[in-house]
């Protein structure tokens, strides 16, 4: 965003980086630097979005904030609570687009699963978001806004954020990286990079950019198939970025950050659950030291589209996992959370009925 003192503009407050706040406050509004810290304190620590309530700012500065910046906070359309404590939020954005976020409550930490796009253009065969189509990229403010609003609703800090909601974060890399900068900055939300995870279906240039990004964050790769023939069928993105190029990008990320990569593997009955594929995966990822999340397929809302895919029986899941054990690959089976409110992985379509 271009901060410019020669003309009066309206700034999208939640999309501003710390440097942009500083510039706006000092160069445009001619206020001392610490005022930027105070404004950030209200928004990111206190979750106060109403500039009238920012009582330690002068009346003149509050007026400038009110007239020249807009805190475009998503409107909550619906909150659903699962039996297991998971909460799903349906938000409406300024242009009427709808997105969803999920708040997962674990024994000793909470995780926010947020969206990076309204819909997703990548159309994976098993995913409700992909099947529902693509609307647009979210702004940095719309990404950060989901997180802040959930913290406000929760009444305490959320410990982790995962870009595993709607959309492919690395297809909206500029805004996603900016939102990470805001969440991470010590004067803003101050969330450590190791508490931020970007999940990708395999957008290779984005993985390389993430590896080079100034905030080292965690990477999760949605693999789902260890060979190109099968992966092409499940994930159209693979036709653009082959497995060989994906693995090379993963090696680069590992070298640059030293962080362990998580692999997501959605197990689908009769499609990718043959234990033989576990051996193929081990060979493909040899030397990368990954951690695998095995996710038994979550059925998607039939009103969005019946994918015709099924979750494997427990015995099949076990057989696949014992192959992983035999190969000394570390893994866990990620049981769905919030499936009763369609909040589990892959079930978000932004179409929750009001
Ligand atoms: N676009 C990114 C991030 C969002 S998807 C990505 O694909 O990684 C978050 C995770 O849910 C991904 O691992 C995705 O493959 C998985 N997922 C999608 N549909 C699913 C389904 N029906 N059941 C279980 N997991 C699913
Ligand atoms: Fe998009 Fe990820 Fe869903 Fe694939 S799994 S359609 S990349 S959101």
CSV table of C-alpha atoms and ligand atoms in Angstrom, one decimal, residues 126-127 163-165 167-169 199-201 222 224 264 266 295-298 300 345-346, ligand 1:
chain,number,residue,atom,x,y,z
A,126,UNK,CA,-11.8,-34.5,-2.5
A,127,UNK,CA,-12.2,-30.9,-1.2
A,163,UNK,CA,-3.5,-21.5,6.8
A,164,UNK,CA,-5.7,-24.6,6.3
A,165,UNK,CA,-9.1,-23.0,5.7
A,167,UNK,CA,-8.1,-21.4,-0.5
A,168,UNK,CA,-4.5,-22.0,-1.5
A,169,UNK,CA,-2.3,-19.6,0.5
A,199,UNK,CA,-0.4,-25.5,4.2
A,200,UNK,CA,0.0,-25.8,0.4
A,201,UNK,CA,-1.2,-28.2,-2.2
A,222,UNK,CA,-0.7,-31.7,1.1
A,224,UNK,CA,-2.1,-37.3,-0.9
A,264,UNK,CA,-0.8,-34.2,4.9
A,266,UNK,CA,-5.9,-37.7,3.1
A,295,UNK,CA,-6.2,-37.8,7.7
A,296,UNK,CA,-9.0,-40.3,7.1
A,297,UNK,CA,-11.2,-38.6,4.3
A,298,UNK,CA,-13.9,-36.4,5.7
A,300,UNK,CA,-18.0,-33.3,2.1
A,345,UNK,CA,-10.4,-30.5,6.9
A,346,UNK,CA,-11.8,-30.1,3.5
B,1,LIG,N1,-5.0,-25.3,0.0
B,1,LIG,C1,-4.2,-25.7,1.0
B,1,LIG,C2,-4.7,-25.4,2.4
B,1,LIG,C3,-6.2,-25.7,2.7
B,1,LIG,S1,-6.8,-27.3,2.7
B,1,LIG,C4,-3.9,-27.2,0.9
B,1,LIG,O1,-4.5,-27.8,0.1
B,1,LIG,O2,-3.0,-27.6,1.6
B,1,LIG,C5,-6.3,-28.0,4.3
B,1,LIG,C6,-6.2,-29.5,4.2
B,1,LIG,O3,-7.4,-30.3,4.2
B,1,LIG,C7,-5.3,-30.0,3.1
B,1,LIG,O4,-4.3,-30.9,3.5
B,1,LIG,C8,-6.4,-30.7,2.2
B,1,LIG,O5,-5.8,-31.6,1.4
B,1,LIG,C9,-7.2,-31.3,3.3
B,1,LIG,N2,-8.5,-31.8,2.8
B,1,LIG,C10,-9.2,-31.3,1.7
B,1,LIG,N3,-10.4,-32.0,1.6
B,1,LIG,C11,-10.4,-32.9,2.5
B,1,LIG,C12,-11.4,-33.9,2.9
B,1,LIG,N4,-12.5,-34.1,2.3
B,1,LIG,N5,-11.1,-34.7,4.0
B,1,LIG,C13,-9.9,-34.6,4.7
B,1,LIG,N6,-9.0,-33.6,4.4
B,1,LIG,C14,-9.3,-32.8,3.3
